[in-house]
Amino acid sequence: MKKICFVIMGYGKKTDPTLGKTFDLDKTYHNIIKPAVIAAGYECVRGDEVQESGLIDRSMYGLLIYSDLVIADITTFNPNAIYELGIRHAAKPFSTIVMKEKDGNIPFDINHNKTFTYSHMGEDISATEATRCQGALTGLILSIEKSQEVDSPLFQHIQSVKPYVLPEDEYIQLIKELAEKEKLIFALVEQAKVEMAKNNFIEAIKYWKKASDKITNDSYFIQQLALCTYKSKVPSEKIALQDALTIITQLEPDGRTTNDPETLGITGAIYKRLWLIDNNEIEYLDRAIKYYDKGFAINSDYYTGENYALCLDLKGAYIGDEEEKIYCKLEAKKARRKIIDIIDNLQLDEEFLIRSDLKWIYATLANCHLALNNDAEFKENEALFMEKSPLDWELETYNNSKKHIQNLNN
């Protein structure tokens, strides 16, 4: 039987609670971990959060105990990954690799362990970094396989402890069960993305719902389900928005500890669209401003910043209080200038041009410069956005913001 590497980590986009930065962990798995593991001669099985209930199940315990190798990516400090890493350290003395994104802090209780680090741009990992990490991780796997050096804190400090033993036939069955689950989840997510690319949000909802049902309380799946729900406009735009609000509320956007810009951005977008349907409810717009402002303040996210500025302009044009009008106008201008500065700093990175979110960066710059009456910069960035061949729904999103700004400027 081929050697098994069991990978414990989160799925989709997750936000680091201390950095306030969002990472697409699927990019880590598919661009670094899986290729490196396969190159080292192992079968790769991704496990964290694949269980169909909120509790760790028997297949997880079996794989944590028996797998030839376990790789735990603790980026964003996913509680399941941390818990499962503890089980592995208690079950097996060697062949466990801990890895994380380079900017995150290491919890004190595992700080003494050797940790494999990598650089993540948030939305994607550069080709250069992926190639470097694949080679380095493959080398590390082969090295620890050969040395079998003790890496578990428990077995390092209490040498009399004996590792657990699981019958091989039971383990083989667990492998089959979990591999099928992992493949199913991946297939659901990929099909949902295909439907979104075709503007078929009703079909995409079905796949995100299935994925969300299988992995309860996963923020990425809930976010995508809410996004597709309000974009479907079914059975009506207002009802779809209200349904989406019910879905995203599961992630507690009003919570004091909520710092995920995707959750805050989607919540803000829902309230902004509710206000555009019913201008008499100024509270909708105030709530949109609140959520966008929070997302922008937490981690200088350009998307929430752009919408924060737009909502301020919309409010300034609607209300009658002259002092508040002036405040909204000045605050919107300040936010857009800050966004341009943020993106200017991003452009200093040598890997800026290979970012997966480059399309949205150009769209944001175009609308910011349009609002600031920088005509040449607006045209330049709009052309760059169009060169990226945006999907129909992406183009619609951009044009809606552009239209609002043009109406406000006239």
PDB file of N, CA and C in Angstrom, residues 201-269:
ATOM      1  N   PHE A 201     -26.184  31.807 -11.009  1.00  0.00           N
ATOM      2  CA  PHE A 201     -26.086  31.833  -9.551  1.00  0.00           C
ATOM      3  C   PHE A 201     -27.072  30.880  -8.876  1.00  0.00           C
ATOM      4  N   ILE A 202     -28.190  30.608  -9.516  1.00  0.00           N
ATOM      5  CA  ILE A 202     -29.164  29.679  -8.930  1.00  0.00           C
ATOM      6  C   ILE A 202     -28.561  28.281  -8.825  1.00  0.00           C
ATOM      7  N   GLU A 203     -27.864  27.846  -9.879  1.00  0.00           N
ATOM      8  CA  GLU A 203     -27.199  26.541  -9.835  1.00  0.00           C
ATOM      9  C   GLU A 203     -26.034  26.560  -8.861  1.00  0.00           C
ATOM     10  N   ALA A 204     -25.281  27.664  -8.837  1.00  0.00           N
ATOM     11  CA  ALA A 204     -24.137  27.772  -7.920  1.00  0.00           C
ATOM     12  C   ALA A 204     -24.590  27.647  -6.471  1.00  0.00           C
ATOM     13  N   ILE A 205     -25.758  28.211  -6.163  1.00  0.00           N
ATOM     14  CA  ILE A 205     -26.310  28.123  -4.805  1.00  0.00           C
ATOM     15  C   ILE A 205     -26.443  26.667  -4.375  1.00  0.00           C
ATOM     16  N   LYS A 206     -26.896  25.811  -5.277  1.00  0.00           N
ATOM     17  CA  LYS A 206     -27.102  24.397  -4.950  1.00  0.00           C
ATOM     18  C   LYS A 206     -25.792  23.743  -4.505  1.00  0.00           C
ATOM     19  N   TYR A 207     -24.709  24.044  -5.226  1.00  0.00           N
ATOM     20  CA  TYR A 207     -23.420  23.422  -4.903  1.00  0.00           C
ATOM     21  C   TYR A 207     -22.822  23.994  -3.623  1.00  0.00           C
ATOM     22  N   TRP A 208     -22.927  25.321  -3.434  1.00  0.00           N
ATOM     23  CA  TRP A 208     -22.410  25.903  -2.189  1.00  0.00           C
ATOM     24  C   TRP A 208     -23.212  25.416  -0.990  1.00  0.00           C
ATOM     25  N   LYS A 209     -24.516  25.215  -1.197  1.00  0.00           N
ATOM     26  CA  LYS A 209     -25.364  24.713  -0.108  1.00  0.00           C
ATOM     27  C   LYS A 209     -24.945  23.297   0.281  1.00  0.00           C
ATOM     28  N   LYS A 210     -24.685  22.445  -0.710  1.00  0.00           N
ATOM     29  CA  LYS A 210     -24.247  21.079  -0.418  1.00  0.00           C
ATOM     30  C   LYS A 210     -22.914  21.079   0.320  1.00  0.00           C
ATOM     31  N   ALA A 211     -21.989  21.921  -0.127  1.00  0.00           N
ATOM     32  CA  ALA A 211     -20.682  21.998   0.530  1.00  0.00           C
ATOM     33  C   ALA A 211     -20.829  22.511   1.954  1.00  0.00           C
ATOM     34  N   SER A 212     -21.681  23.528   2.135  1.00  0.00           N
ATOM     35  CA  SER A 212     -21.894  24.107   3.458  1.00  0.00           C
ATOM     36  C   SER A 212     -22.569  23.120   4.400  1.00  0.00           C
ATOM     37  N   ASP A 213     -23.461  22.292   3.870  1.00  0.00           N
ATOM     38  CA  ASP A 213     -24.126  21.279   4.693  1.00  0.00           C
ATOM     39  C   ASP A 213     -23.144  20.208   5.151  1.00  0.00           C
ATOM     40  N   LYS A 214     -22.172  19.886   4.302  1.00  0.00           N
ATOM     41  CA  LYS A 214     -21.206  18.845   4.646  1.00  0.00           C
ATOM     42  C   LYS A 214     -20.142  19.354   5.610  1.00  0.00           C
ATOM     43  N   ILE A 215     -19.793  20.622   5.485  1.00  0.00           N
ATOM     44  CA  ILE A 215     -18.799  21.214   6.388  1.00  0.00           C
ATOM     45  C   ILE A 215     -19.485  22.361   7.114  1.00  0.00           C
ATOM     46  N   THR A 216     -20.036  22.067   8.259  1.00  0.00           N
ATOM     47  CA  THR A 216     -20.824  23.064   8.975  1.00  0.00           C
ATOM     48  C   THR A 216     -19.949  24.189   9.500  1.00  0.00           C
ATOM     49  N   ASN A 217     -20.504  25.397   9.474  1.00  0.00           N
ATOM     50  CA  ASN A 217     -19.864  26.593  10.034  1.00  0.00           C
ATOM     51  C   ASN A 217     -18.580  27.000   9.318  1.00  0.00           C
ATOM     52  N   ASP A 218     -18.397  26.556   8.067  1.00  0.00           N
ATOM     53  CA  ASP A 218     -17.218  26.987   7.320  1.00  0.00           C
ATOM     54  C   ASP A 218     -17.488  28.372   6.733  1.00  0.00           C
ATOM     55  N   SER A 219     -16.679  29.360   7.106  1.00  0.00           N
ATOM     56  CA  SER A 219     -16.939  30.744   6.712  1.00  0.00           C
ATOM     57  C   SER A 219     -16.897  30.943   5.200  1.00  0.00           C
ATOM     58  N   TYR A 220     -15.957  30.287   4.522  1.00  0.00           N
ATOM     59  CA  TYR A 220     -15.816  30.474   3.072  1.00  0.00           C
ATOM     60  C   TYR A 220     -17.068  30.014   2.334  1.00  0.00           C
ATOM     61  N   PHE A 221     -17.579  28.847   2.682  1.00  0.00           N
ATOM     62  CA  PHE A 221     -18.765  28.329   2.006  1.00  0.00           C
ATOM     63  C   PHE A 221     -19.992  29.187   2.315  1.00  0.00           C
ATOM     64  N   ILE A 222     -20.104  29.649   3.543  1.00  0.00           N
ATOM     65  CA  ILE A 222     -21.229  30.512   3.923  1.00  0.00           C
ATOM     66  C   ILE A 222     -21.161  31.835   3.165  1.00  0.00           C
ATOM     67  N   GLN A 223     -19.965  32.409   3.057  1.00  0.00           N
ATOM     68  CA  GLN A 223     -19.791  33.665   2.319  1.00  0.00           C
ATOM     69  C   GLN A 223     -20.205  33.520   0.858  1.00  0.00           C
ATOM     70  N   GLN A 224     -19.744  32.441   0.221  1.00  0.00           N
ATOM     71  CA  GLN A 224     -20.068  32.237  -1.191  1.00  0.00           C
ATOM     72  C   GLN A 224     -21.557  31.956  -1.394  1.00  0.00           C
ATOM     73  N   LEU A 225     -22.154  31.260  -0.448  1.00  0.00           N
ATOM     74  CA  LEU A 225     -23.593  30.995  -0.518  1.00  0.00           C
ATOM     75  C   LEU A 225     -24.377  32.300  -0.415  1.00  0.00           C
ATOM     76  N   ALA A 226     -23.978  33.178   0.503  1.00  0.00           N
ATOM     77  CA  ALA A 226     -24.643  34.474   0.651  1.00  0.00           C
ATOM     78  C   ALA A 226     -24.463  35.325  -0.606  1.00  0.00           C
ATOM     79  N   LEU A 227     -23.243  35.337  -1.144  1.00  0.00           N
ATOM     80  CA  LEU A 227     -22.947  36.117  -2.351  1.00  0.00           C
ATOM     81  C   LEU A 227     -23.824  35.677  -3.525  1.00  0.00           C
ATOM     82  N   CYS A 228     -23.872  34.381  -3.768  1.00  0.00           N
ATOM     83  CA  CYS A 228     -24.674  33.863  -4.887  1.00  0.00           C
ATOM     84  C   CYS A 228     -26.164  34.077  -4.657  1.00  0.00           C
ATOM     85  N   THR A 229     -26.582  34.017  -3.403  1.00  0.00           N
ATOM     86  CA  THR A 229     -28.000  34.207  -3.089  1.00  0.00           C
ATOM     87  C   THR A 229     -28.456  35.608  -3.464  1.00  0.00           C
ATOM     88  N   TYR A 230     -27.697  36.637  -3.067  1.00  0.00           N
ATOM     89  CA  TYR A 230     -28.167  37.988  -3.396  1.00  0.00           C
ATOM     90  C   TYR A 230     -27.971  38.315  -4.881  1.00  0.00           C
ATOM     91  N   LYS A 231     -26.995  37.708  -5.509  1.00  0.00           N
ATOM     92  CA  LYS A 231     -26.794  37.959  -6.939  1.00  0.00           C
ATOM     93  C   LYS A 231     -27.822  37.231  -7.809  1.00  0.00           C
ATOM     94  N   SER A 232     -28.458  36.211  -7.256  1.00  0.00           N
ATOM     95  CA  SER A 232     -29.471  35.472  -8.025  1.00  0.00           C
ATOM     96  C   SER A 232     -30.726  36.305  -8.266  1.00  0.00           C
ATOM     97  N   LYS A 233     -31.040  37.207  -7.322  1.00  0.00           N
ATOM     98  CA  LYS A 233     -32.228  38.065  -7.401  1.00  0.00           C
ATOM     99  C   LYS A 233     -33.519  37.247  -7.514  1.00  0.00           C
ATOM    100  N   VAL A 234     -33.504  36.063  -6.921  1.00  0.00           N
ATOM    101  CA  VAL A 234     -34.654  35.152  -6.975  1.00  0.00           C
ATOM    102  C   VAL A 234     -35.136  34.859  -5.557  1.00  0.00           C
ATOM    103  N   PRO A 235     -36.464  34.921  -5.298  1.00  0.00           N
ATOM    104  CA  PRO A 235     -37.572  35.164  -6.226  1.00  0.00           C
ATOM    105  C   PRO A 235     -37.735  36.631  -6.626  1.00  0.00           C
ATOM    106  N   SER A 236     -37.150  37.538  -5.846  1.00  0.00           N
ATOM    107  CA  SER A 236     -37.080  38.954  -6.209  1.00  0.00           C
ATOM    108  C   SER A 236     -35.777  39.480  -5.631  1.00  0.00           C
ATOM    109  N   GLU A 237     -35.335  40.632  -6.116  1.00  0.00           N
ATOM    110  CA  GLU A 237     -34.055  41.156  -5.642  1.00  0.00           C
ATOM    111  C   GLU A 237     -34.082  41.422  -4.138  1.00  0.00           C
ATOM    112  N   LYS A 238     -35.164  42.006  -3.639  1.00  0.00           N
ATOM    113  CA  LYS A 238     -35.231  42.341  -2.219  1.00  0.00           C
ATOM    114  C   LYS A 238     -35.269  41.093  -1.346  1.00  0.00           C
ATOM    115  N   ILE A 239     -36.069  40.110  -1.731  1.00  0.00           N
ATOM    116  CA  ILE A 239     -36.145  38.875  -0.940  1.00  0.00           C
ATOM    117  C   ILE A 239     -34.811  38.141  -0.977  1.00  0.00           C
ATOM    118  N   ALA A 240     -34.152  38.134  -2.140  1.00  0.00           N
ATOM    119  CA  ALA A 240     -32.840  37.487  -2.251  1.00  0.00           C
ATOM    120  C   ALA A 240     -31.829  38.159  -1.325  1.00  0.00           C
ATOM    121  N   LEU A 241     -31.875  39.471  -1.235  1.00  0.00           N
ATOM    122  CA  LEU A 241     -30.977  40.202  -0.339  1.00  0.00           C
ATOM    123  C   LEU A 241     -31.270  39.864   1.121  1.00  0.00           C
ATOM    124  N   GLN A 242     -32.548  39.794   1.467  1.00  0.00           N
ATOM    125  CA  GLN A 242     -32.918  39.439   2.839  1.00  0.00           C
ATOM    126  C   GLN A 242     -32.493  38.010   3.175  1.00  0.00           C
ATOM    127  N   ASP A 243     -32.638  37.103   2.206  1.00  0.00           N
ATOM    128  CA  ASP A 243     -32.183  35.720   2.412  1.00  0.00           C
ATOM    129  C   ASP A 243     -30.665  35.673   2.601  1.00  0.00           C
ATOM    130  N   ALA A 244     -29.961  36.447   1.788  1.00  0.00           N
ATOM    131  CA  ALA A 244     -28.498  36.487   1.890  1.00  0.00           C
ATOM    132  C   ALA A 244     -28.060  37.045   3.238  1.00  0.00           C
ATOM    133  N   LEU A 245     -28.808  38.024   3.740  1.00  0.00           N
ATOM    134  CA  LEU A 245     -28.491  38.601   5.044  1.00  0.00           C
ATOM    135  C   LEU A 245     -28.652  37.560   6.146  1.00  0.00           C
ATOM    136  N   THR A 246     -29.680  36.746   6.042  1.00  0.00           N
ATOM    137  CA  THR A 246     -29.883  35.664   7.015  1.00  0.00           C
ATOM    138  C   THR A 246     -28.708  34.692   6.990  1.00  0.00           C
ATOM    139  N   ILE A 247     -28.214  34.389   5.797  1.00  0.00           N
ATOM    140  CA  ILE A 247     -27.094  33.453   5.656  1.00  0.00           C
ATOM    141  C   ILE A 247     -25.817  34.037   6.252  1.00  0.00           C
ATOM    142  N   ILE A 248     -25.479  35.268   5.883  1.00  0.00           N
ATOM    143  CA  ILE A 248     -24.208  35.855   6.325  1.00  0.00           C
ATOM    144  C   ILE A 248     -24.222  36.156   7.821  1.00  0.00           C
ATOM    145  N   THR A 249     -25.412  36.305   8.405  1.00  0.00           N
ATOM    146  CA  THR A 249     -25.522  36.557   9.846  1.00  0.00           C
ATOM    147  C   THR A 249     -24.965  35.394  10.661  1.00  0.00           C
ATOM    148  N   GLN A 250     -24.905  34.198  10.064  1.00  0.00           N
ATOM    149  CA  GLN A 250     -24.305  33.046  10.751  1.00  0.00           C
ATOM    150  C   GLN A 250     -22.858  33.328  11.158  1.00  0.00           C
ATOM    151  N   LEU A 251     -22.194  34.219  10.429  1.00  0.00           N
ATOM    152  CA  LEU A 251     -20.783  34.535  10.709  1.00  0.00           C
ATOM    153  C   LEU A 251     -20.624  35.718  11.654  1.00  0.00           C
ATOM    154  N   GLU A 252     -21.740  36.205  12.190  1.00  0.00           N
ATOM    155  CA  GLU A 252     -21.746  37.262  13.204  1.00  0.00           C
ATOM    156  C   GLU A 252     -20.942  38.495  12.780  1.00  0.00           C
ATOM    157  N   PRO A 253     -21.352  39.157  11.693  1.00  0.00           N
ATOM    158  CA  PRO A 253     -20.619  40.354  11.257  1.00  0.00           C
ATOM    159  C   PRO A 253     -20.616  41.476  12.285  1.00  0.00           C
ATOM    160  N   ASP A 254     -21.576  41.438  13.229  1.00  0.00           N
ATOM    161  CA  ASP A 254     -21.607  42.446  14.290  1.00  0.00           C
ATOM    162  C   ASP A 254     -20.745  42.066  15.489  1.00  0.00           C
ATOM    163  N   GLY A 255     -20.175  40.873  15.463  1.00  0.00           N
ATOM    164  CA  GLY A 255     -19.372  40.420  16.597  1.00  0.00           C
ATOM    165  C   GLY A 255     -18.131  41.269  16.808  1.00  0.00           C
ATOM    166  N   ARG A 256     -17.746  41.450  18.044  1.00  0.00           N
ATOM    167  CA  ARG A 256     -16.593  42.293  18.371  1.00  0.00           C
ATOM    168  C   ARG A 256     -15.297  41.721  17.816  1.00  0.00           C
ATOM    169  N   THR A 257     -15.248  40.396  17.654  1.00  0.00           N
ATOM    170  CA  THR A 257     -14.016  39.767  17.180  1.00  0.00           C
ATOM    171  C   THR A 257     -14.017  39.509  15.670  1.00  0.00           C
ATOM    172  N   THR A 258     -15.106  39.874  14.981  1.00  0.00           N
ATOM    173  CA  THR A 258     -15.178  39.625  13.539  1.00  0.00           C
ATOM    174  C   THR A 258     -14.218  40.546  12.800  1.00  0.00           C
ATOM    175  N   ASN A 259     -13.267  39.947  12.082  1.00  0.00           N
ATOM    176  CA  ASN A 259     -12.296  40.757  11.343  1.00  0.00           C
ATOM    177  C   ASN A 259     -12.088  40.254   9.922  1.00  0.00           C
ATOM    178  N   ASP A 260     -13.009  39.433   9.433  1.00  0.00           N
ATOM    179  CA  ASP A 260     -12.894  38.888   8.087  1.00  0.00           C
ATOM    180  C   ASP A 260     -13.444  39.910   7.090  1.00  0.00           C
ATOM    181  N   PRO A 261     -12.590  40.491   6.230  1.00  0.00           N
ATOM    182  CA  PRO A 261     -13.066  41.519   5.295  1.00  0.00           C
ATOM    183  C   PRO A 261     -14.098  40.999   4.306  1.00  0.00           C
ATOM    184  N   GLU A 262     -14.052  39.695   3.999  1.00  0.00           N
ATOM    185  CA  GLU A 262     -15.032  39.114   3.077  1.00  0.00           C
ATOM    186  C   GLU A 262     -16.417  39.113   3.713  1.00  0.00           C
ATOM    187  N   THR A 263     -16.498  38.718   4.985  1.00  0.00           N
ATOM    188  CA  THR A 263     -17.781  38.737   5.700  1.00  0.00           C
ATOM    189  C   THR A 263     -18.320  40.160   5.800  1.00  0.00           C
ATOM    190  N   LEU A 264     -17.454  41.087   6.172  1.00  0.00           N
ATOM    191  CA  LEU A 264     -17.869  42.483   6.323  1.00  0.00           C
ATOM    192  C   LEU A 264     -18.237  43.097   4.975  1.00  0.00           C
ATOM    193  N   GLY A 265     -17.472  42.752   3.931  1.00  0.00           N
ATOM    194  CA  GLY A 265     -17.748  43.288   2.603  1.00  0.00           C
ATOM    195  C   GLY A 265     -19.070  42.800   2.044  1.00  0.00           C
ATOM    196  N   ILE A 266     -19.360  41.522   2.212  1.00  0.00           N
ATOM    197  CA  ILE A 266     -20.627  40.971   1.715  1.00  0.00           C
ATOM    198  C   ILE A 266     -21.805  41.561   2.488  1.00  0.00           C
ATOM    199  N   THR A 267     -21.650  41.698   3.806  1.00  0.00           N
ATOM    200  CA  THR A 267     -22.726  42.294   4.611  1.00  0.00           C
ATOM    201  C   THR A 267     -22.969  43.734   4.184  1.00  0.00           C
ATOM    202  N   GLY A 268     -21.888  44.480   3.972  1.00  0.00           N
ATOM    203  CA  GLY A 268     -22.014  45.854   3.492  1.00  0.00           C
ATOM    204  C   GLY A 268     -22.695  45.918   2.134  1.00  0.00           C
ATOM    205  N   ALA A 269     -22.334  44.997   1.248  1.00  0.00           N
ATOM    206  CA  ALA A 269     -22.921  44.975  -0.098  1.00  0.00           C
ATOM    207  C   ALA A 269     -24.423  44.711  -0.047  1.00  0.00           C
TER     208      ALA A 269
END
